[in-house]
Protein backbone atom coordinates (compact mmCIF):
# COMPACT_ATOMS: atom_id res chain seq x y z
CA UNK A 1 0.00 0.00 0.00
CA UNK A 2 1.31 3.44 -0.93
CA UNK A 3 0.35 6.84 0.41
CA UNK A 4 -0.07 9.90 -1.76
CA UNK A 5 0.81 13.09 0.08
CA UNK A 6 0.15 16.66 -0.98
CA UNK A 7 3.32 17.78 -2.83
CA UNK A 8 4.93 21.21 -2.71
CA UNK A 9 2.71 23.79 -4.39
CA UNK A 10 5.21 26.57 -4.97
CA UNK A 11 7.34 29.11 -3.16
CA UNK A 12 5.81 30.28 0.15
CA UNK A 13 2.67 28.15 -0.42
CA UNK A 14 2.17 25.50 2.26
CA UNK A 15 -1.60 24.94 2.21
CA UNK A 16 -4.78 25.30 0.16
CA UNK A 17 -8.53 24.59 0.08
CA UNK A 18 -9.70 21.41 -1.67
CA UNK A 19 -12.10 22.65 -4.37
CA UNK A 20 -12.68 19.41 -6.31
CA UNK A 21 -11.73 15.79 -5.72
CA UNK A 22 -11.23 13.72 -8.88
CA UNK A 23 -10.71 10.25 -7.36
CA UNK A 24 -12.72 7.77 -5.27
CA UNK A 25 -12.08 4.38 -3.64
CA UNK A 26 -11.70 1.63 -6.25
CA UNK A 27 -10.66 3.98 -9.04
CA UNK A 28 -7.45 3.29 -10.93
CA UNK A 29 -4.96 6.16 -10.86
CA UNK A 30 -1.93 6.68 -13.09
CA UNK A 31 1.17 8.72 -12.42
CA UNK A 32 0.72 12.29 -13.70
CA UNK A 33 -3.09 12.08 -13.72
CA UNK A 34 -4.82 15.07 -12.03
CA UNK A 35 -6.47 13.92 -8.81
CA UNK A 36 -7.80 17.18 -7.35
CA UNK A 37 -8.10 20.94 -7.69
CA UNK A 38 -6.67 23.04 -4.88
CA UNK A 39 -7.23 26.75 -4.32
CA UNK A 40 -4.31 28.65 -2.82
CA UNK A 41 -3.99 32.36 -2.09
CA UNK A 42 -2.49 32.78 -5.57
CA UNK A 43 -4.44 30.52 -7.95
CA UNK A 44 -6.48 27.37 -8.47
CA UNK A 45 -4.16 24.49 -9.33
CA UNK A 46 -4.61 20.93 -10.53
CA UNK A 47 -2.57 18.48 -8.45
CA UNK A 48 -1.26 15.42 -10.37
CA UNK A 49 -0.68 12.00 -8.83
CA UNK A 50 2.87 10.83 -8.22
CA UNK A 51 1.81 7.17 -7.82
CA UNK A 52 -0.04 4.52 -9.84
CA UNK A 53 -2.50 1.92 -8.58
CA UNK A 54 -6.06 1.41 -7.34
CA UNK A 55 -7.36 3.92 -4.78
CA UNK A 56 -8.09 2.19 -1.46
CA UNK A 57 -8.81 4.98 0.99
CA UNK A 58 -9.48 8.71 0.47
CA UNK A 59 -8.64 10.68 3.61
CA UNK A 60 -9.89 14.14 2.64
CA UNK A 61 -13.09 15.70 1.32
CA UNK A 62 -13.98 18.75 -0.73
CA UNK A 63 -13.83 21.95 1.33
CA UNK A 64 -10.99 20.71 3.58
CA UNK A 65 -7.94 22.89 4.11
CA UNK A 66 -4.94 20.75 3.16
CA UNK A 67 -1.30 21.19 4.08
CA UNK A 68 1.81 20.24 2.14
CA UNK A 69 2.86 16.70 3.17
CA UNK A 70 -0.64 15.67 4.32
CA UNK A 71 -1.81 12.17 3.25
CA UNK A 72 -4.57 12.55 0.65
CA UNK A 73 -5.27 8.91 -0.30
CA UNK A 74 -3.71 5.46 -0.40
CA UNK A 75 -3.40 3.01 -3.28
CA UNK A 76 -3.01 -0.76 -3.49
CA UNK A 77 -0.37 -2.29 -5.77
CA UNK A 78 0.95 1.25 -5.88
CA UNK A 79 4.15 2.22 -7.63
CA UNK A 80 5.94 5.32 -6.46
CA UNK A 81 7.19 7.84 -8.98
CA UNK A 82 10.83 7.32 -9.96
CA UNK A 83 11.37 11.01 -10.26
CA UNK A 84 9.92 14.02 -8.52
CA UNK A 85 6.69 15.07 -10.24
CA UNK A 86 6.47 18.44 -11.87
CA UNK A 87 4.88 21.08 -9.65
CA UNK A 88 1.16 21.63 -10.31
CA UNK A 89 0.42 24.28 -12.89
CA UNK A 90 -2.23 26.86 -12.07
CA UNK A 91 -5.46 26.22 -13.96
CA UNK A 92 -5.86 29.92 -14.69
CA UNK A 93 -2.43 29.99 -16.34
CA UNK A 94 -3.33 26.99 -18.49
CA UNK A 95 -6.47 28.76 -19.69
CA UNK A 96 -4.52 31.92 -20.46
CA UNK A 97 -2.01 29.95 -22.51
CA UNK A 98 -4.79 28.28 -24.51
CA UNK A 99 -6.44 31.64 -25.21
CA UNK A 100 -3.10 33.15 -26.30
CA UNK A 101 -2.39 30.19 -28.60
CA UNK A 102 -5.82 30.59 -30.23
CA UNK A 103 -5.23 34.32 -30.70
CA UNK A 104 -1.88 33.70 -32.39
CA UNK A 105 -3.49 31.12 -34.69
CA UNK A 106 -6.30 33.53 -35.59
CA UNK A 107 -3.83 36.31 -36.38
CA UNK A 108 -1.83 33.97 -38.61
CA UNK A 109 -4.99 33.11 -40.57
CA UNK A 110 -6.25 36.68 -40.92
CA UNK A 111 -3.02 38.57 -41.61
CA UNK A 112 -2.48 38.67 -45.40
CA UNK A 113 0.87 37.78 -46.85
CA UNK A 114 2.98 40.84 -47.55
CA UNK A 115 2.67 41.91 -51.17
CA UNK A 116 5.91 41.67 -53.16
CA UNK A 117 7.74 44.93 -53.77
CA UNK A 118 8.02 46.47 -57.21
CA UNK A 119 11.62 45.26 -57.40
CA UNK A 120 10.56 41.68 -56.60
CA UNK A 121 7.80 41.87 -59.22
CA UNK A 122 10.28 43.05 -61.83
CA UNK A 123 12.72 40.30 -60.86
CA UNK A 124 10.04 37.63 -61.05
CA UNK A 125 8.79 38.89 -64.39
CA UNK A 126 12.28 38.67 -65.91
CA UNK A 127 13.24 35.32 -64.39
CA UNK A 128 11.79 33.44 -67.36
CA UNK A 129 11.93 34.46 -71.03
CA UNK A 130 8.70 35.15 -72.87
CA UNK A 131 7.62 32.10 -74.85
CA UNK A 132 5.42 32.49 -77.90
CA UNK A 133 3.65 29.98 -80.13
CA UNK A 134 5.49 30.76 -83.40
CA UNK A 135 8.13 33.34 -84.27
CA UNK A 136 9.50 34.58 -87.58
CA UNK A 137 13.21 35.12 -88.10
CA UNK A 138 13.90 37.90 -90.58
CA UNK A 139 17.17 38.83 -92.23
CA UNK A 140 18.77 41.45 -89.94
CA UNK A 141 20.71 44.52 -91.01
CA UNK A 142 24.00 43.50 -92.62
CA UNK A 143 25.86 46.79 -92.46
CA UNK A 144 25.88 50.31 -93.83
CA UNK A 145 24.41 50.57 -97.34
CA UNK A 146 23.91 46.77 -97.54
CA UNK A 147 20.28 45.77 -98.04
CA UNK A 148 20.56 42.41 -99.79
CA UNK A 149 22.77 39.38 -100.40
CA UNK A 150 22.96 35.95 -102.04
CA UNK A 151 22.29 32.90 -99.83
CA UNK A 152 25.47 30.80 -100.15
CA UNK A 153 24.84 28.16 -97.46
CA UNK A 154 21.84 27.32 -95.28
CA UNK A 155 22.72 25.82 -91.87
CA UNK A 156 19.24 24.94 -90.56
CA UNK A 157 16.35 22.66 -91.55
CA UNK A 158 12.80 22.00 -90.30
CA UNK A 159 12.88 20.27 -86.91
CA UNK A 160 16.36 21.54 -86.00
CA UNK A 161 16.80 23.30 -82.67
CA UNK A 162 18.22 26.82 -82.94
CA UNK A 163 19.76 28.91 -80.15
CA UNK A 164 20.24 32.66 -80.00
CA UNK A 165 23.60 33.63 -81.52
CA UNK A 166 23.93 30.37 -83.48
CA UNK A 167 24.93 30.89 -87.16
CA UNK A 168 22.03 29.88 -89.41
CA UNK A 169 23.32 30.79 -92.89
CA UNK A 170 26.15 32.30 -94.96
CA UNK A 171 25.27 35.30 -97.11
CA UNK A 172 27.40 36.89 -99.83
CA UNK A 173 27.06 40.64 -100.19
CA UNK A 174 28.93 42.98 -102.54
CA UNK A 175 31.53 43.43 -99.78
CA UNK A 176 32.06 40.05 -98.13
CA UNK A 177 30.67 36.63 -97.21
CA UNK A 178 29.07 36.86 -93.77
CA UNK A 179 27.63 34.39 -91.28
CA UNK A 180 24.19 35.44 -90.06
CA UNK A 181 23.39 34.46 -86.43
CA UNK A 182 19.92 33.73 -85.07
CA UNK A 183 18.28 36.26 -82.75
CA UNK A 184 15.74 33.74 -81.39
CA UNK A 185 15.72 30.31 -79.74
CA UNK A 186 13.37 27.45 -80.60
CA UNK A 187 12.66 24.60 -83.03
CA UNK A 188 12.59 25.39 -86.76
CA UNK A 189 9.10 24.89 -88.18
CA UNK A 190 9.41 26.11 -91.78
CA UNK A 191 12.31 27.37 -93.92
CA UNK A 192 11.10 29.89 -96.51
CA UNK A 193 14.31 30.33 -98.55
CA UNK A 194 16.81 28.11 -100.37
CA UNK A 195 20.47 28.32 -101.29
CA UNK A 196 21.07 30.61 -104.26
CA UNK A 197 18.18 32.95 -103.41
CA UNK A 198 18.78 36.70 -103.28
CA UNK A 199 17.57 37.85 -99.88
CA UNK A 200 16.49 41.30 -98.76
CA UNK A 201 16.97 42.81 -95.28
CA UNK A 202 13.74 42.19 -93.33
CA UNK A 203 12.74 39.17 -95.43
CA UNK A 204 11.36 36.15 -93.51
CA UNK A 205 13.98 33.37 -93.51
CA UNK A 206 12.31 30.75 -91.28
CA UNK A 207 9.72 30.32 -88.52
CA UNK A 208 10.07 28.61 -85.13
CA UNK A 209 7.72 26.80 -82.76
CA UNK A 210 7.96 27.41 -78.99
CA UNK A 211 10.35 30.26 -79.74
CA UNK A 212 11.81 32.40 -76.96
CA UNK A 213 11.79 36.12 -77.67
CA UNK A 214 14.96 37.80 -76.42
CA UNK A 215 15.03 41.37 -75.09
CA UNK A 216 18.58 41.95 -76.30
CA UNK A 217 19.21 43.95 -79.45
CA UNK A 218 19.27 41.85 -82.59
CA UNK A 219 22.87 40.93 -83.42
CA UNK A 220 24.31 42.15 -86.66
CA UNK A 221 25.83 39.71 -89.10
CA UNK A 222 29.55 39.26 -88.45
CA UNK A 223 31.84 39.03 -91.49
CA UNK A 224 34.02 35.93 -91.76
CA UNK A 225 37.57 35.98 -92.96
CA UNK A 226 37.16 34.92 -96.59
CA UNK A 227 35.98 37.30 -99.34
CA UNK A 228 35.60 36.61 -103.02
CA UNK A 229 36.33 38.08 -106.45
CA UNK A 230 37.98 41.33 -107.42
CA UNK A 231 36.47 43.12 -104.46
CA UNK A 232 38.44 40.88 -102.11
CA UNK A 233 41.68 41.64 -103.87
CA UNK A 234 40.94 45.36 -103.76
CA UNK A 235 40.27 45.20 -100.01
CA UNK A 236 43.58 43.40 -99.45
CA UNK A 237 45.42 46.01 -101.53
CA UNK A 238 43.87 48.88 -99.57
CA UNK A 239 44.83 47.24 -96.28
CA UNK A 240 48.44 46.88 -97.41
CA UNK A 241 48.58 50.53 -98.49
CA UNK A 242 47.21 51.70 -95.11
CA UNK A 243 49.77 49.58 -93.28
CA UNK A 244 52.60 51.40 -95.12
CA UNK A 245 51.10 54.80 -94.35
CA UNK A 246 50.30 55.54 -97.99
CA UNK A 247 47.08 56.34 -99.84
CA UNK A 248 45.72 54.63 -102.92
CA UNK A 249 46.22 56.55 -106.14
Short mmCIF file of the C-alpha atoms (twelve columns), coordinates in Angstrom:
data_MODEL
# 
_entry.id   MODEL 
# 
loop_
_atom_site.group_PDB 
_atom_site.id 
_atom_site.type_symbol 
_atom_site.label_atom_id 
_atom_site.label_alt_id 
_atom_site.label_comp_id 
_atom_site.label_asym_id 
_atom_site.label_seq_id 
_atom_site.Cartn_x 
_atom_site.Cartn_y 
_atom_site.Cartn_z 
_atom_site.pdbx_PDB_model_num 
ATOM 1   C CA . UNK A 1   0.000   0.000  0.000    1 
ATOM 2   C CA . UNK A 2   1.307   3.437  -0.933   1 
ATOM 3   C CA . UNK A 3   0.348   6.838  0.409    1 
ATOM 4   C CA . UNK A 4   -0.072  9.900  -1.765   1 
ATOM 5   C CA . UNK A 5   0.810   13.088 0.082    1 
ATOM 6   C CA . UNK A 6   0.155   16.665 -0.978   1 
ATOM 7   C CA . UNK A 7   3.316   17.782 -2.826   1 
ATOM 8   C CA . UNK A 8   4.926   21.211 -2.705   1 
ATOM 9   C CA . UNK A 9   2.715   23.789 -4.395   1 
ATOM 10  C CA . UNK A 10  5.207   26.568 -4.969   1 
ATOM 11  C CA . UNK A 11  7.337   29.113 -3.162   1 
ATOM 12  C CA . UNK A 12  5.813   30.283 0.147    1 
ATOM 13  C CA . UNK A 13  2.668   28.151 -0.422   1 
ATOM 14  C CA . UNK A 14  2.172   25.497 2.260    1 
ATOM 15  C CA . UNK A 15  -1.598  24.940 2.207    1 
ATOM 16  C CA . UNK A 16  -4.783  25.301 0.160    1 
ATOM 17  C CA . UNK A 17  -8.525  24.592 0.079    1 
ATOM 18  C CA . UNK A 18  -9.704  21.406 -1.673   1 
ATOM 19  C CA . UNK A 19  -12.100 22.649 -4.369   1 
ATOM 20  C CA . UNK A 20  -12.685 19.410 -6.310   1 
ATOM 21  C CA . UNK A 21  -11.731 15.788 -5.722   1 
ATOM 22  C CA . UNK A 22  -11.233 13.715 -8.877   1 
ATOM 23  C CA . UNK A 23  -10.710 10.245 -7.358   1 
ATOM 24  C CA . UNK A 24  -12.717 7.767  -5.275   1 
ATOM 25  C CA . UNK A 25  -12.082 4.378  -3.636   1 
ATOM 26  C CA . UNK A 26  -11.699 1.626  -6.254   1 
ATOM 27  C CA . UNK A 27  -10.664 3.982  -9.036   1 
ATOM 28  C CA . UNK A 28  -7.454  3.292  -10.934  1 
ATOM 29  C CA . UNK A 29  -4.965  6.163  -10.858  1 
ATOM 30  C CA . UNK A 30  -1.929  6.677  -13.094  1 
ATOM 31  C CA . UNK A 31  1.166   8.722  -12.418  1 
ATOM 32  C CA . UNK A 32  0.725   12.290 -13.698  1 
ATOM 33  C CA . UNK A 33  -3.091  12.079 -13.720  1 
ATOM 34  C CA . UNK A 34  -4.822  15.070 -12.029  1 
ATOM 35  C CA . UNK A 35  -6.472  13.918 -8.812   1 
ATOM 36  C CA . UNK A 36  -7.801  17.177 -7.347   1 
ATOM 37  C CA . UNK A 37  -8.097  20.942 -7.692   1 
ATOM 38  C CA . UNK A 38  -6.673  23.039 -4.884   1 
ATOM 39  C CA . UNK A 39  -7.232  26.753 -4.323   1 
ATOM 40  C CA . UNK A 40  -4.310  28.647 -2.820   1 
ATOM 41  C CA . UNK A 41  -3.994  32.357 -2.089   1 
ATOM 42  C CA . UNK A 42  -2.489  32.781 -5.573   1 
ATOM 43  C CA . UNK A 43  -4.438  30.522 -7.950   1 
ATOM 44  C CA . UNK A 44  -6.484  27.369 -8.467   1 
ATOM 45  C CA . UNK A 45  -4.163  24.493 -9.335   1 
ATOM 46  C CA . UNK A 46  -4.607  20.934 -10.528  1 
ATOM 47  C CA . UNK A 47  -2.571  18.482 -8.454   1 
ATOM 48  C CA . UNK A 48  -1.255  15.422 -10.365  1 
ATOM 49  C CA . UNK A 49  -0.676  12.005 -8.828   1 
ATOM 50  C CA . UNK A 50  2.873   10.826 -8.220   1 
ATOM 51  C CA . UNK A 51  1.815   7.166  -7.822   1 
ATOM 52  C CA . UNK A 52  -0.037  4.522  -9.838   1 
ATOM 53  C CA . UNK A 53  -2.499  1.919  -8.581   1 
ATOM 54  C CA . UNK A 54  -6.058  1.408  -7.341   1 
ATOM 55  C CA . UNK A 55  -7.362  3.919  -4.782   1 
ATOM 56  C CA . UNK A 56  -8.087  2.189  -1.461   1 
ATOM 57  C CA . UNK A 57  -8.812  4.981  0.993    1 
ATOM 58  C CA . UNK A 58  -9.478  8.710  0.472    1 
ATOM 59  C CA . UNK A 59  -8.639  10.679 3.605    1 
ATOM 60  C CA . UNK A 60  -9.885  14.138 2.641    1 
ATOM 61  C CA . UNK A 61  -13.091 15.701 1.323    1 
ATOM 62  C CA . UNK A 62  -13.984 18.754 -0.729   1 
ATOM 63  C CA . UNK A 63  -13.827 21.954 1.331    1 
ATOM 64  C CA . UNK A 64  -10.995 20.715 3.579    1 
ATOM 65  C CA . UNK A 65  -7.936  22.886 4.105    1 
ATOM 66  C CA . UNK A 66  -4.943  20.750 3.158    1 
ATOM 67  C CA . UNK A 67  -1.302  21.186 4.082    1 
ATOM 68  C CA . UNK A 68  1.811   20.235 2.137    1 
ATOM 69  C CA . UNK A 69  2.862   16.701 3.167    1 
ATOM 70  C CA . UNK A 70  -0.636  15.667 4.321    1 
ATOM 71  C CA . UNK A 71  -1.812  12.165 3.246    1 
ATOM 72  C CA . UNK A 72  -4.573  12.546 0.646    1 
ATOM 73  C CA . UNK A 73  -5.270  8.911  -0.304   1 
ATOM 74  C CA . UNK A 74  -3.706  5.462  -0.398   1 
ATOM 75  C CA . UNK A 75  -3.396  3.006  -3.275   1 
ATOM 76  C CA . UNK A 76  -3.010  -0.763 -3.492   1 
ATOM 77  C CA . UNK A 77  -0.365  -2.287 -5.766   1 
ATOM 78  C CA . UNK A 78  0.953   1.249  -5.879   1 
ATOM 79  C CA . UNK A 79  4.147   2.221  -7.631   1 
ATOM 80  C CA . UNK A 80  5.945   5.324  -6.463   1 
ATOM 81  C CA . UNK A 81  7.191   7.838  -8.975   1 
ATOM 82  C CA . UNK A 82  10.828  7.316  -9.957   1 
ATOM 83  C CA . UNK A 83  11.366  11.013 -10.257  1 
ATOM 84  C CA . UNK A 84  9.925   14.019 -8.517   1 
ATOM 85  C CA . UNK A 85  6.691   15.069 -10.245  1 
ATOM 86  C CA . UNK A 86  6.467   18.443 -11.874  1 
ATOM 87  C CA . UNK A 87  4.878   21.082 -9.652   1 
ATOM 88  C CA . UNK A 88  1.162   21.630 -10.307  1 
ATOM 89  C CA . UNK A 89  0.417   24.279 -12.885  1 
ATOM 90  C CA . UNK A 90  -2.231  26.863 -12.074  1 
ATOM 91  C CA . UNK A 91  -5.456  26.215 -13.963  1 
ATOM 92  C CA . UNK A 92  -5.857  29.923 -14.692  1 
ATOM 93  C CA . UNK A 93  -2.427  29.993 -16.342  1 
ATOM 94  C CA . UNK A 94  -3.334  26.988 -18.491  1 
ATOM 95  C CA . UNK A 95  -6.474  28.757 -19.686  1 
ATOM 96  C CA . UNK A 96  -4.525  31.924 -20.456  1 
ATOM 97  C CA . UNK A 97  -2.005  29.946 -22.513  1 
ATOM 98  C CA . UNK A 98  -4.793  28.278 -24.510  1 
ATOM 99  C CA . UNK A 99  -6.437  31.645 -25.214  1 
ATOM 100 C CA . UNK A 100 -3.105  33.151 -26.296  1 
ATOM 101 C CA . UNK A 101 -2.393  30.194 -28.601  1 
ATOM 102 C CA . UNK A 102 -5.824  30.589 -30.227  1 
ATOM 103 C CA . UNK A 103 -5.227  34.323 -30.698  1 
ATOM 104 C CA . UNK A 104 -1.876  33.701 -32.395  1 
ATOM 105 C CA . UNK A 105 -3.486  31.120 -34.692  1 
ATOM 106 C CA . UNK A 106 -6.303  33.530 -35.590  1 
ATOM 107 C CA . UNK A 107 -3.827  36.312 -36.384  1 
ATOM 108 C CA . UNK A 108 -1.829  33.966 -38.609  1 
ATOM 109 C CA . UNK A 109 -4.991  33.107 -40.572  1 
ATOM 110 C CA . UNK A 110 -6.254  36.682 -40.922  1 
ATOM 111 C CA . UNK A 111 -3.025  38.566 -41.609  1 
ATOM 112 C CA . UNK A 112 -2.477  38.673 -45.396  1 
ATOM 113 C CA . UNK A 113 0.871   37.784 -46.847  1 
ATOM 114 C CA . UNK A 114 2.981   40.836 -47.554  1 
ATOM 115 C CA . UNK A 115 2.673   41.910 -51.172  1 
ATOM 116 C CA . UNK A 116 5.910   41.674 -53.164  1 
ATOM 117 C CA . UNK A 117 7.740   44.931 -53.768  1 
ATOM 118 C CA . UNK A 118 8.019   46.465 -57.215  1 
ATOM 119 C CA . UNK A 119 11.625  45.255 -57.399  1 
ATOM 120 C CA . UNK A 120 10.559  41.683 -56.596  1 
ATOM 121 C CA . UNK A 121 7.804   41.867 -59.219  1 
ATOM 122 C CA . UNK A 122 10.283  43.052 -61.833  1 
ATOM 123 C CA . UNK A 123 12.720  40.302 -60.863  1 
ATOM 124 C CA . UNK A 124 10.040  37.631 -61.055  1 
ATOM 125 C CA . UNK A 125 8.790   38.893 -64.387  1 
ATOM 126 C CA . UNK A 126 12.278  38.667 -65.911  1 
ATOM 127 C CA . UNK A 127 13.235  35.318 -64.391  1 
ATOM 128 C CA . UNK A 128 11.788  33.443 -67.362  1 
ATOM 129 C CA . UNK A 129 11.928  34.458 -71.028  1 
ATOM 130 C CA . UNK A 130 8.703   35.151 -72.869  1 
ATOM 131 C CA . UNK A 131 7.624   32.099 -74.851  1 
ATOM 132 C CA . UNK A 132 5.419   32.488 -77.899  1 
ATOM 133 C CA . UNK A 133 3.655   29.977 -80.127  1 
ATOM 134 C CA . UNK A 134 5.488   30.759 -83.399  1 
ATOM 135 C CA . UNK A 135 8.128   33.344 -84.268  1 
ATOM 136 C CA . UNK A 136 9.496   34.577 -87.582  1 
ATOM 137 C CA . UNK A 137 13.207  35.118 -88.096  1 
ATOM 138 C CA . UNK A 138 13.901  37.898 -90.577  1 
ATOM 139 C CA . UNK A 139 17.169  38.832 -92.230  1 
ATOM 140 C CA . UNK A 140 18.773  41.452 -89.942  1 
ATOM 141 C CA . UNK A 141 20.714  44.524 -91.008  1 
ATOM 142 C CA . UNK A 142 24.002  43.502 -92.615  1 
ATOM 143 C CA . UNK A 143 25.861  46.790 -92.465  1 
ATOM 144 C CA . UNK A 144 25.883  50.307 -93.827  1 
ATOM 145 C CA . UNK A 145 24.414  50.574 -97.339  1 
ATOM 146 C CA . UNK A 146 23.905  46.769 -97.535  1 
ATOM 147 C CA . UNK A 147 20.279  45.774 -98.036  1 
ATOM 148 C CA . UNK A 148 20.556  42.405 -99.790  1 
ATOM 149 C CA . UNK A 149 22.769  39.385 -100.405 1 
ATOM 150 C CA . UNK A 150 22.958  35.947 -102.041 1 
ATOM 151 C CA . UNK A 151 22.293  32.898 -99.835  1 
ATOM 152 C CA . UNK A 152 25.467  30.801 -100.153 1 
ATOM 153 C CA . UNK A 153 24.835  28.165 -97.465  1 
ATOM 154 C CA . UNK A 154 21.838  27.317 -95.278  1 
ATOM 155 C CA . UNK A 155 22.724  25.822 -91.870  1 
ATOM 156 C CA . UNK A 156 19.245  24.936 -90.559  1 
ATOM 157 C CA . UNK A 157 16.352  22.664 -91.552  1 
ATOM 158 C CA . UNK A 158 12.801  22.000 -90.304  1 
ATOM 159 C CA . UNK A 159 12.881  20.270 -86.906  1 
ATOM 160 C CA . UNK A 160 16.356  21.541 -86.002  1 
ATOM 161 C CA . UNK A 161 16.804  23.299 -82.669  1 
ATOM 162 C CA . UNK A 162 18.224  26.818 -82.937  1 
ATOM 163 C CA . UNK A 163 19.756  28.914 -80.148  1 
ATOM 164 C CA . UNK A 164 20.244  32.664 -79.997  1 
ATOM 165 C CA . UNK A 165 23.601  33.635 -81.522  1 
ATOM 166 C CA . UNK A 166 23.927  30.370 -83.483  1 
ATOM 167 C CA . UNK A 167 24.929  30.889 -87.164  1 
ATOM 168 C CA . UNK A 168 22.031  29.877 -89.411  1 
ATOM 169 C CA . UNK A 169 23.324  30.792 -92.892  1 
ATOM 170 C CA . UNK A 170 26.146  32.305 -94.962  1 
ATOM 171 C CA . UNK A 171 25.267  35.298 -97.108  1 
ATOM 172 C CA . UNK A 172 27.405  36.886 -99.829  1 
ATOM 173 C CA . UNK A 173 27.061  40.636 -100.191 1 
ATOM 174 C CA . UNK A 174 28.932  42.982 -102.543 1 
ATOM 175 C CA . UNK A 175 31.532  43.433 -99.785  1 
ATOM 176 C CA . UNK A 176 32.060  40.045 -98.127  1 
ATOM 177 C CA . UNK A 177 30.665  36.634 -97.208  1 
ATOM 178 C CA . UNK A 178 29.073  36.860 -93.771  1 
ATOM 179 C CA . UNK A 179 27.635  34.386 -91.278  1 
ATOM 180 C CA . UNK A 180 24.193  35.439 -90.057  1 
ATOM 181 C CA . UNK A 181 23.390  34.465 -86.426  1 
ATOM 182 C CA . UNK A 182 19.918  33.730 -85.070  1 
ATOM 183 C CA . UNK A 183 18.282  36.259 -82.747  1 
ATOM 184 C CA . UNK A 184 15.738  33.739 -81.391  1 
ATOM 185 C CA . UNK A 185 15.716  30.311 -79.738  1 
ATOM 186 C CA . UNK A 186 13.374  27.449 -80.602  1 
ATOM 187 C CA . UNK A 187 12.660  24.601 -83.033  1 
ATOM 188 C CA . UNK A 188 12.594  25.386 -86.761  1 
ATOM 189 C CA . UNK A 189 9.101   24.888 -88.178  1 
ATOM 190 C CA . UNK A 190 9.413   26.111 -91.783  1 
ATOM 191 C CA . UNK A 191 12.314  27.369 -93.924  1 
ATOM 192 C CA . UNK A 192 11.104  29.889 -96.512  1 
ATOM 193 C CA . UNK A 193 14.312  30.334 -98.551  1 
ATOM 194 C CA . UNK A 194 16.814  28.108 -100.368 1 
ATOM 195 C CA . UNK A 195 20.472  28.318 -101.288 1 
ATOM 196 C CA . UNK A 196 21.067  30.612 -104.257 1 
ATOM 197 C CA . UNK A 197 18.176  32.952 -103.411 1 
ATOM 198 C CA . UNK A 198 18.778  36.703 -103.281 1 
ATOM 199 C CA . UNK A 199 17.572  37.845 -99.876  1 
ATOM 200 C CA . UNK A 200 16.489  41.302 -98.759  1 
ATOM 201 C CA . UNK A 201 16.970  42.807 -95.277  1 
ATOM 202 C CA . UNK A 202 13.740  42.189 -93.325  1 
ATOM 203 C CA . UNK A 203 12.745  39.168 -95.426  1 
ATOM 204 C CA . UNK A 204 11.364  36.151 -93.507  1 
ATOM 205 C CA . UNK A 205 13.980  33.375 -93.510  1 
ATOM 206 C CA . UNK A 206 12.309  30.748 -91.282  1 
ATOM 207 C CA . UNK A 207 9.724   30.319 -88.515  1 
ATOM 208 C CA . UNK A 208 10.074  28.610 -85.132  1 
ATOM 209 C CA . UNK A 209 7.722   26.800 -82.757  1 
ATOM 210 C CA . UNK A 210 7.960   27.412 -78.994  1 
ATOM 211 C CA . UNK A 211 10.345  30.261 -79.738  1 
ATOM 212 C CA . UNK A 212 11.806  32.398 -76.964  1 
ATOM 213 C CA . UNK A 213 11.792  36.116 -77.668  1 
ATOM 214 C CA . UNK A 214 14.965  37.797 -76.424  1 
ATOM 215 C CA . UNK A 215 15.029  41.372 -75.092  1 
ATOM 216 C CA . UNK A 216 18.577  41.953 -76.303  1 
ATOM 217 C CA . UNK A 217 19.210  43.951 -79.454  1 
ATOM 218 C CA . UNK A 218 19.270  41.846 -82.593  1 
ATOM 219 C CA . UNK A 219 22.865  40.929 -83.420  1 
ATOM 220 C CA . UNK A 220 24.312  42.150 -86.663  1 
ATOM 221 C CA . UNK A 221 25.829  39.709 -89.102  1 
ATOM 222 C CA . UNK A 222 29.551  39.260 -88.450  1 
ATOM 223 C CA . UNK A 223 31.845  39.034 -91.487  1 
ATOM 224 C CA . UNK A 224 34.016  35.934 -91.763  1 
ATOM 225 C CA . UNK A 225 37.566  35.977 -92.962  1 
ATOM 226 C CA . UNK A 226 37.160  34.915 -96.592  1 
ATOM 227 C CA . UNK A 227 35.984  37.301 -99.342  1 
ATOM 228 C CA . UNK A 228 35.602  36.608 -103.024 1 
ATOM 229 C CA . UNK A 229 36.328  38.085 -106.448 1 
ATOM 230 C CA . UNK A 230 37.984  41.327 -107.418 1 
ATOM 231 C CA . UNK A 231 36.470  43.121 -104.463 1 
ATOM 232 C CA . UNK A 232 38.442  40.881 -102.110 1 
ATOM 233 C CA . UNK A 233 41.684  41.640 -103.873 1 
ATOM 234 C CA . UNK A 234 40.937  45.363 -103.762 1 
ATOM 235 C CA . UNK A 235 40.275  45.200 -100.007 1 
ATOM 236 C CA . UNK A 236 43.579  43.401 -99.446  1 
ATOM 237 C CA . UNK A 237 45.416  46.011 -101.528 1 
ATOM 238 C CA . UNK A 238 43.867  48.880 -99.570  1 
ATOM 239 C CA . UNK A 239 44.831  47.238 -96.275  1 
ATOM 240 C CA . UNK A 240 48.445  46.878 -97.405  1 
ATOM 241 C CA . UNK A 241 48.577  50.532 -98.486  1 
ATOM 242 C CA . UNK A 242 47.208  51.704 -95.109  1 
ATOM 243 C CA . UNK A 243 49.771  49.582 -93.278  1 
ATOM 244 C CA . UNK A 244 52.598  51.400 -95.122  1 
ATOM 245 C CA . UNK A 245 51.095  54.802 -94.346  1 
ATOM 246 C CA . UNK A 246 50.302  55.544 -97.993  1 
ATOM 247 C CA . UNK A 247 47.079  56.339 -99.838  1 
ATOM 248 C CA . UNK A 248 45.723  54.634 -102.921 1 
ATOM 249 C CA . UNK A 249 46.225  56.550 -106.141 1 
# 
